[in-house]
């Protein structure tokens, strides 16, 4: 006998199963994409989810990720619910999009606020990580403002060039990274960068007084910031999905600055 069981049926089962701690899916399609996005948003608040959209070649993979936990003081609509929502919507869009050359891994990680525990567990223990050659991480340090690219890996000239060509409203300044790396802050991308994986780290940071507070809620989250998050991640995913990721790390670094969010100027350093 055969049973017609979709990935969405499995998600609903695992949501109610107390023995299920982590959800992993390797899919050629997402069934009903809108239902998948809604389920992933809901379940991702409680359990780590790893979903893979198979690529046409599948030698390498792009990791698109955000953490679903938040600081203890508030609900975390921006940090990092906005990233989770954007990724769930991108997963829905990707289901209707022709397969990329590279696999795409969608990861909702846990315990970022407690020491990057979920990202570290994925990097150290999950076999999928061996194929990850590029990361798109979505973060927040406020509740509004543009989604700015504030960190890349070393040897970033190629990926900065890709950012300039594939993101419609690029906001990035290499000086910001110089300030960020002197601060006592880490994100999930810290784990992957230490492993030598290239990536782009996006965050919005206005309204910082509400960061990790009871007012980091949907009423105070700027919808424009959420949209910019999604636009940036989708633009980079389409570019990286078709790129030979074996050569994504360049021998040179780039300096860069956006021109009022209309284009990105970059140069070798």
CSV table of C-alpha atoms in Angstrom, one decimal:
chain,number,residue,atom,x,y,z
A,1,UNK,CA,0.0,0.0,0.0
A,2,UNK,CA,1.1,3.5,-0.7
A,3,UNK,CA,0.2,6.6,1.3
A,4,UNK,CA,0.1,10.1,-0.2
A,5,UNK,CA,2.0,12.1,2.5
A,6,UNK,CA,3.3,15.5,1.7
A,7,UNK,CA,6.1,17.5,3.4
A,8,UNK,CA,3.4,19.7,4.9
A,9,UNK,CA,1.6,16.7,6.4
A,10,UNK,CA,5.0,15.7,8.0
A,11,UNK,CA,5.5,19.2,9.4
A,12,UNK,CA,2.1,19.1,11.0
A,13,UNK,CA,2.8,15.7,12.6
A,14,UNK,CA,6.3,16.7,13.8
A,15,UNK,CA,4.9,19.9,15.3
A,16,UNK,CA,2.7,17.9,17.7
A,17,UNK,CA,5.2,15.2,18.3
A,18,UNK,CA,7.0,15.8,21.6
A,19,UNK,CA,9.8,13.4,20.7
A,20,UNK,CA,10.7,15.5,17.6
A,21,UNK,CA,13.4,18.1,18.5
A,22,UNK,CA,14.8,19.0,15.1
A,23,UNK,CA,13.0,18.9,11.7
A,24,UNK,CA,15.0,18.1,8.5
A,25,UNK,CA,13.5,17.9,5.0
A,26,UNK,CA,15.2,17.2,1.6
A,27,UNK,CA,12.7,18.2,-1.0
A,28,UNK,CA,12.4,18.5,-4.8
A,29,UNK,CA,9.1,20.5,-4.2
A,30,UNK,CA,7.2,22.0,-1.3
A,31,UNK,CA,3.7,20.7,-2.1
A,32,UNK,CA,1.5,23.7,-1.4
A,33,UNK,CA,4.1,26.5,-1.1
A,34,UNK,CA,1.8,28.9,0.8
A,35,UNK,CA,0.9,26.2,3.3
A,36,UNK,CA,4.5,25.3,3.7
A,37,UNK,CA,5.5,28.9,4.4
A,38,UNK,CA,2.7,29.3,7.0
A,39,UNK,CA,3.6,26.1,8.7
A,40,UNK,CA,7.4,26.9,8.7
A,41,UNK,CA,6.7,30.3,10.3
A,42,UNK,CA,4.6,28.7,13.1
A,43,UNK,CA,6.7,25.7,13.8
A,44,UNK,CA,9.9,27.6,13.5
A,45,UNK,CA,9.1,29.5,16.7
A,46,UNK,CA,9.4,26.2,18.6
A,47,UNK,CA,11.7,23.8,16.8
A,48,UNK,CA,14.8,24.1,14.5
A,49,UNK,CA,13.8,23.4,10.9
A,50,UNK,CA,16.2,22.4,8.1
A,51,UNK,CA,14.7,22.2,4.6
A,52,UNK,CA,16.7,21.6,1.4
A,53,UNK,CA,15.5,22.5,-2.1
A,54,UNK,CA,17.5,20.2,-4.5
A,55,UNK,CA,19.6,21.9,-7.1
A,56,UNK,CA,20.1,20.8,-10.7
A,57,UNK,CA,23.8,20.0,-10.0
A,58,UNK,CA,23.8,19.8,-6.3
A,59,UNK,CA,27.5,19.7,-5.7
A,60,UNK,CA,27.5,22.8,-3.4
A,61,UNK,CA,24.9,24.5,-1.3
A,62,UNK,CA,23.8,28.0,-0.3
A,63,UNK,CA,22.6,28.3,3.3
A,64,UNK,CA,19.8,30.8,4.0
A,65,UNK,CA,19.4,31.2,7.7
A,66,UNK,CA,18.0,33.1,10.7
A,67,UNK,CA,17.5,32.2,14.3
A,68,UNK,CA,14.0,31.8,15.8
A,69,UNK,CA,14.8,32.4,19.4
A,70,UNK,CA,14.9,35.9,21.0
A,71,UNK,CA,16.1,37.8,24.0
A,72,UNK,CA,14.2,36.9,27.2
A,73,UNK,CA,12.8,40.4,27.6
A,74,UNK,CA,10.6,40.5,24.5
A,75,UNK,CA,8.8,38.6,21.7
A,76,UNK,CA,11.5,39.1,19.2
A,77,UNK,CA,9.5,40.2,16.2
A,78,UNK,CA,12.5,41.9,14.7
A,79,UNK,CA,15.3,39.9,16.3
A,80,UNK,CA,15.0,37.6,14.6
A,81,UNK,CA,11.3,36.9,13.7
A,82,UNK,CA,11.7,39.2,10.7
A,83,UNK,CA,14.4,37.0,9.3
A,84,UNK,CA,12.4,33.8,9.9
A,85,UNK,CA,9.4,35.3,8.1
A,86,UNK,CA,11.5,36.5,5.2
A,87,UNK,CA,13.1,33.1,4.7
A,88,UNK,CA,9.7,31.3,5.0
A,89,UNK,CA,8.3,33.5,2.2
A,90,UNK,CA,11.5,33.0,0.1
A,91,UNK,CA,11.0,29.2,0.5
A,92,UNK,CA,7.5,29.6,-0.8
A,93,UNK,CA,8.8,31.6,-3.8
A,94,UNK,CA,11.6,29.2,-4.5
A,95,UNK,CA,9.1,26.3,-4.7
A,96,UNK,CA,7.6,28.0,-7.8
A,97,UNK,CA,11.0,28.9,-9.2
A,98,UNK,CA,13.1,26.6,-11.5
A,99,UNK,CA,15.8,24.7,-9.6
A,100,UNK,CA,19.1,26.5,-9.1
A,101,UNK,CA,22.3,24.7,-10.0
A,102,UNK,CA,23.2,24.7,-6.3
A,103,UNK,CA,21.1,23.2,-3.5
A,104,UNK,CA,19.5,25.7,-1.2
A,105,UNK,CA,19.3,24.9,2.6
A,106,UNK,CA,16.8,26.9,4.6
A,107,UNK,CA,17.7,26.8,8.3
A,108,UNK,CA,15.8,28.2,11.3
A,109,UNK,CA,18.3,27.8,14.1
A,110,UNK,CA,17.9,27.8,17.8
A,111,UNK,CA,19.7,29.4,20.8
A,112,UNK,CA,21.6,32.1,18.9
A,113,UNK,CA,21.0,34.4,21.9
A,114,UNK,CA,22.5,31.8,24.3
A,115,UNK,CA,25.8,31.4,22.5
A,116,UNK,CA,25.2,30.5,18.8
A,117,UNK,CA,24.4,27.0,19.9
A,118,UNK,CA,22.1,26.0,17.0
A,119,UNK,CA,24.5,27.3,14.3
A,120,UNK,CA,27.4,25.5,16.0
A,121,UNK,CA,25.5,22.3,16.2
A,122,UNK,CA,24.7,22.4,12.5
A,123,UNK,CA,28.3,23.2,11.5
A,124,UNK,CA,29.8,20.6,13.8
A,125,UNK,CA,27.4,17.7,13.5
A,126,UNK,CA,25.1,17.9,10.4
A,127,UNK,CA,26.5,16.2,7.2
A,128,UNK,CA,24.8,18.9,5.0
A,129,UNK,CA,27.2,21.5,6.2
A,130,UNK,CA,30.1,20.0,4.3
A,131,UNK,CA,28.4,21.2,1.0
A,132,UNK,CA,27.7,24.8,2.3
A,133,UNK,CA,30.0,27.2,0.4
A,134,UNK,CA,28.0,30.4,0.9
A,135,UNK,CA,25.7,31.8,3.7
A,136,UNK,CA,23.0,34.4,3.7
A,137,UNK,CA,22.2,35.4,7.3
A,138,UNK,CA,19.4,37.7,8.4
A,139,UNK,CA,19.6,39.6,11.7
A,140,UNK,CA,18.3,42.7,13.5
A,141,UNK,CA,19.6,45.1,16.0
A,142,UNK,CA,16.6,47.3,16.1
A,143,UNK,CA,13.0,47.4,14.7
A,144,UNK,CA,13.3,49.6,11.6
A,145,UNK,CA,15.7,51.1,9.0
A,146,UNK,CA,17.3,49.6,5.9
A,147,UNK,CA,18.5,46.0,5.8
A,148,UNK,CA,22.2,46.7,5.5
A,149,UNK,CA,25.0,44.2,4.6
A,150,UNK,CA,27.4,44.7,7.4
A,151,UNK,CA,29.7,41.6,7.2
A,152,UNK,CA,31.2,39.2,4.7
A,153,UNK,CA,33.9,36.6,4.8
A,154,UNK,CA,37.6,37.2,4.0
A,155,UNK,CA,38.5,37.4,0.3
A,156,UNK,CA,35.2,39.1,-0.4
A,157,UNK,CA,35.7,40.9,-3.7
A,158,UNK,CA,33.6,38.4,-5.7
A,159,UNK,CA,30.7,38.4,-3.4
A,160,UNK,CA,30.7,42.2,-3.0
A,161,UNK,CA,30.6,42.4,-6.8
A,162,UNK,CA,27.6,40.1,-6.8
A,163,UNK,CA,25.9,42.2,-4.2
A,164,UNK,CA,26.3,45.3,-6.3
A,165,UNK,CA,24.8,43.6,-9.3
A,166,UNK,CA,22.0,41.6,-7.8
A,167,UNK,CA,20.5,43.6,-5.0
A,168,UNK,CA,18.2,46.5,-6.2
A,169,UNK,CA,18.6,48.7,-3.1
A,170,UNK,CA,22.1,47.9,-1.7
A,171,UNK,CA,23.0,49.4,1.7
A,172,UNK,CA,26.5,48.6,2.8
A,173,UNK,CA,29.6,50.3,4.0
A,174,UNK,CA,32.9,48.6,4.8
A,175,UNK,CA,33.5,51.1,7.5
A,176,UNK,CA,30.5,49.7,9.4
A,177,UNK,CA,32.2,46.3,9.4
A,178,UNK,CA,35.3,47.8,10.9
A,179,UNK,CA,33.2,49.2,13.7
A,180,UNK,CA,31.2,46.0,14.1
A,181,UNK,CA,34.2,43.7,14.5
A,182,UNK,CA,35.4,45.8,17.4
A,183,UNK,CA,32.1,45.3,19.3
A,184,UNK,CA,31.5,42.3,21.6
A,185,UNK,CA,28.8,41.0,19.3
A,186,UNK,CA,28.4,37.8,17.3
A,187,UNK,CA,25.8,36.3,15.0
A,188,UNK,CA,25.2,32.8,13.6
A,189,UNK,CA,27.4,33.8,10.7
A,190,UNK,CA,30.3,34.1,13.1
A,191,UNK,CA,30.3,30.3,13.4
A,192,UNK,CA,30.3,29.8,9.6
A,193,UNK,CA,32.9,32.4,9.0
A,194,UNK,CA,35.3,30.7,11.4
A,195,UNK,CA,34.9,27.6,9.3
A,196,UNK,CA,36.0,29.6,6.3
A,197,UNK,CA,32.6,29.9,4.6
A,198,UNK,CA,31.9,33.0,2.5
A,199,UNK,CA,28.7,34.9,3.2
A,200,UNK,CA,26.7,38.1,3.6
A,201,UNK,CA,25.2,39.2,6.9
A,202,UNK,CA,22.2,41.5,6.7
A,203,UNK,CA,20.6,43.5,9.5
A,204,UNK,CA,18.5,46.6,10.2
A,205,UNK,CA,19.4,48.6,13.2
A,206,UNK,CA,17.3,51.7,13.7
A,207,UNK,CA,15.0,51.9,16.7
A,208,UNK,CA,17.8,50.2,18.7
A,209,UNK,CA,16.2,51.3,22.0
A,210,UNK,CA,13.6,48.7,21.4
A,211,UNK,CA,16.1,45.9,20.7
A,212,UNK,CA,15.8,43.0,23.1
A,213,UNK,CA,12.9,44.8,24.8
A,214,UNK,CA,9.2,44.1,25.4
A,215,UNK,CA,8.5,46.5,22.5
A,216,UNK,CA,10.2,44.3,19.9
A,217,UNK,CA,6.8,43.2,18.8
A,218,UNK,CA,4.9,43.2,15.5
A,219,UNK,CA,3.3,46.6,16.2
A,220,UNK,CA,6.8,48.2,16.3
A,221,UNK,CA,8.4,46.3,13.5
A,222,UNK,CA,8.7,48.4,10.3
A,223,UNK,CA,7.2,46.4,7.4
A,224,UNK,CA,9.6,48.2,5.0
A,225,UNK,CA,12.6,46.8,6.9
A,226,UNK,CA,11.0,43.3,6.7
A,227,UNK,CA,10.5,43.8,2.9
A,228,UNK,CA,14.1,45.0,2.4
A,229,UNK,CA,15.4,41.9,4.3
A,230,UNK,CA,13.5,39.7,1.9
A,231,UNK,CA,14.5,41.6,-1.2
A,232,UNK,CA,18.2,41.4,-0.3
A,233,UNK,CA,18.1,37.7,0.6
A,234,UNK,CA,16.1,36.8,-2.6
A,235,UNK,CA,18.4,38.8,-4.8
A,236,UNK,CA,21.5,37.2,-3.4
A,237,UNK,CA,20.0,33.7,-3.3
A,238,UNK,CA,19.2,33.9,-7.1
A,239,UNK,CA,22.8,35.0,-7.8
A,240,UNK,CA,24.5,32.5,-5.5
A,241,UNK,CA,22.2,29.7,-6.5
A,242,UNK,CA,23.6,29.8,-10.1
A,243,UNK,CA,27.2,30.6,-9.1
A,244,UNK,CA,30.1,28.2,-9.1
A,245,UNK,CA,30.6,28.3,-5.4
A,246,UNK,CA,33.9,26.5,-5.5
A,247,UNK,CA,35.5,29.9,-6.6
A,248,UNK,CA,33.4,32.2,-4.5
A,249,UNK,CA,36.3,33.2,-2.3
A,250,UNK,CA,38.6,35.7,-4.1
A,251,UNK,CA,42.2,36.4,-3.5
A,252,UNK,CA,41.4,40.1,-2.7
A,253,UNK,CA,39.2,42.0,-0.3
A,254,UNK,CA,37.0,44.9,-1.4
A,255,UNK,CA,36.1,48.2,0.2
A,256,UNK,CA,32.5,49.3,-0.5
A,257,UNK,CA,30.0,52.1,0.1
A,258,UNK,CA,26.5,52.5,-1.1
A,259,UNK,CA,25.3,55.7,-2.9
A,260,UNK,CA,22.1,56.5,-1.0
A,261,UNK,CA,20.9,53.0,-1.4
A,262,UNK,CA,20.8,53.2,-5.2
A,263,UNK,CA,24.0,51.5,-6.2
A,264,UNK,CA,27.1,50.0,-4.5
A,265,UNK,CA,30.5,51.4,-5.3
A,266,UNK,CA,33.4,48.9,-4.6
A,267,UNK,CA,37.1,48.8,-5.0
A,268,UNK,CA,40.0,46.4,-4.2
A,269,UNK,CA,41.9,47.0,-1.0
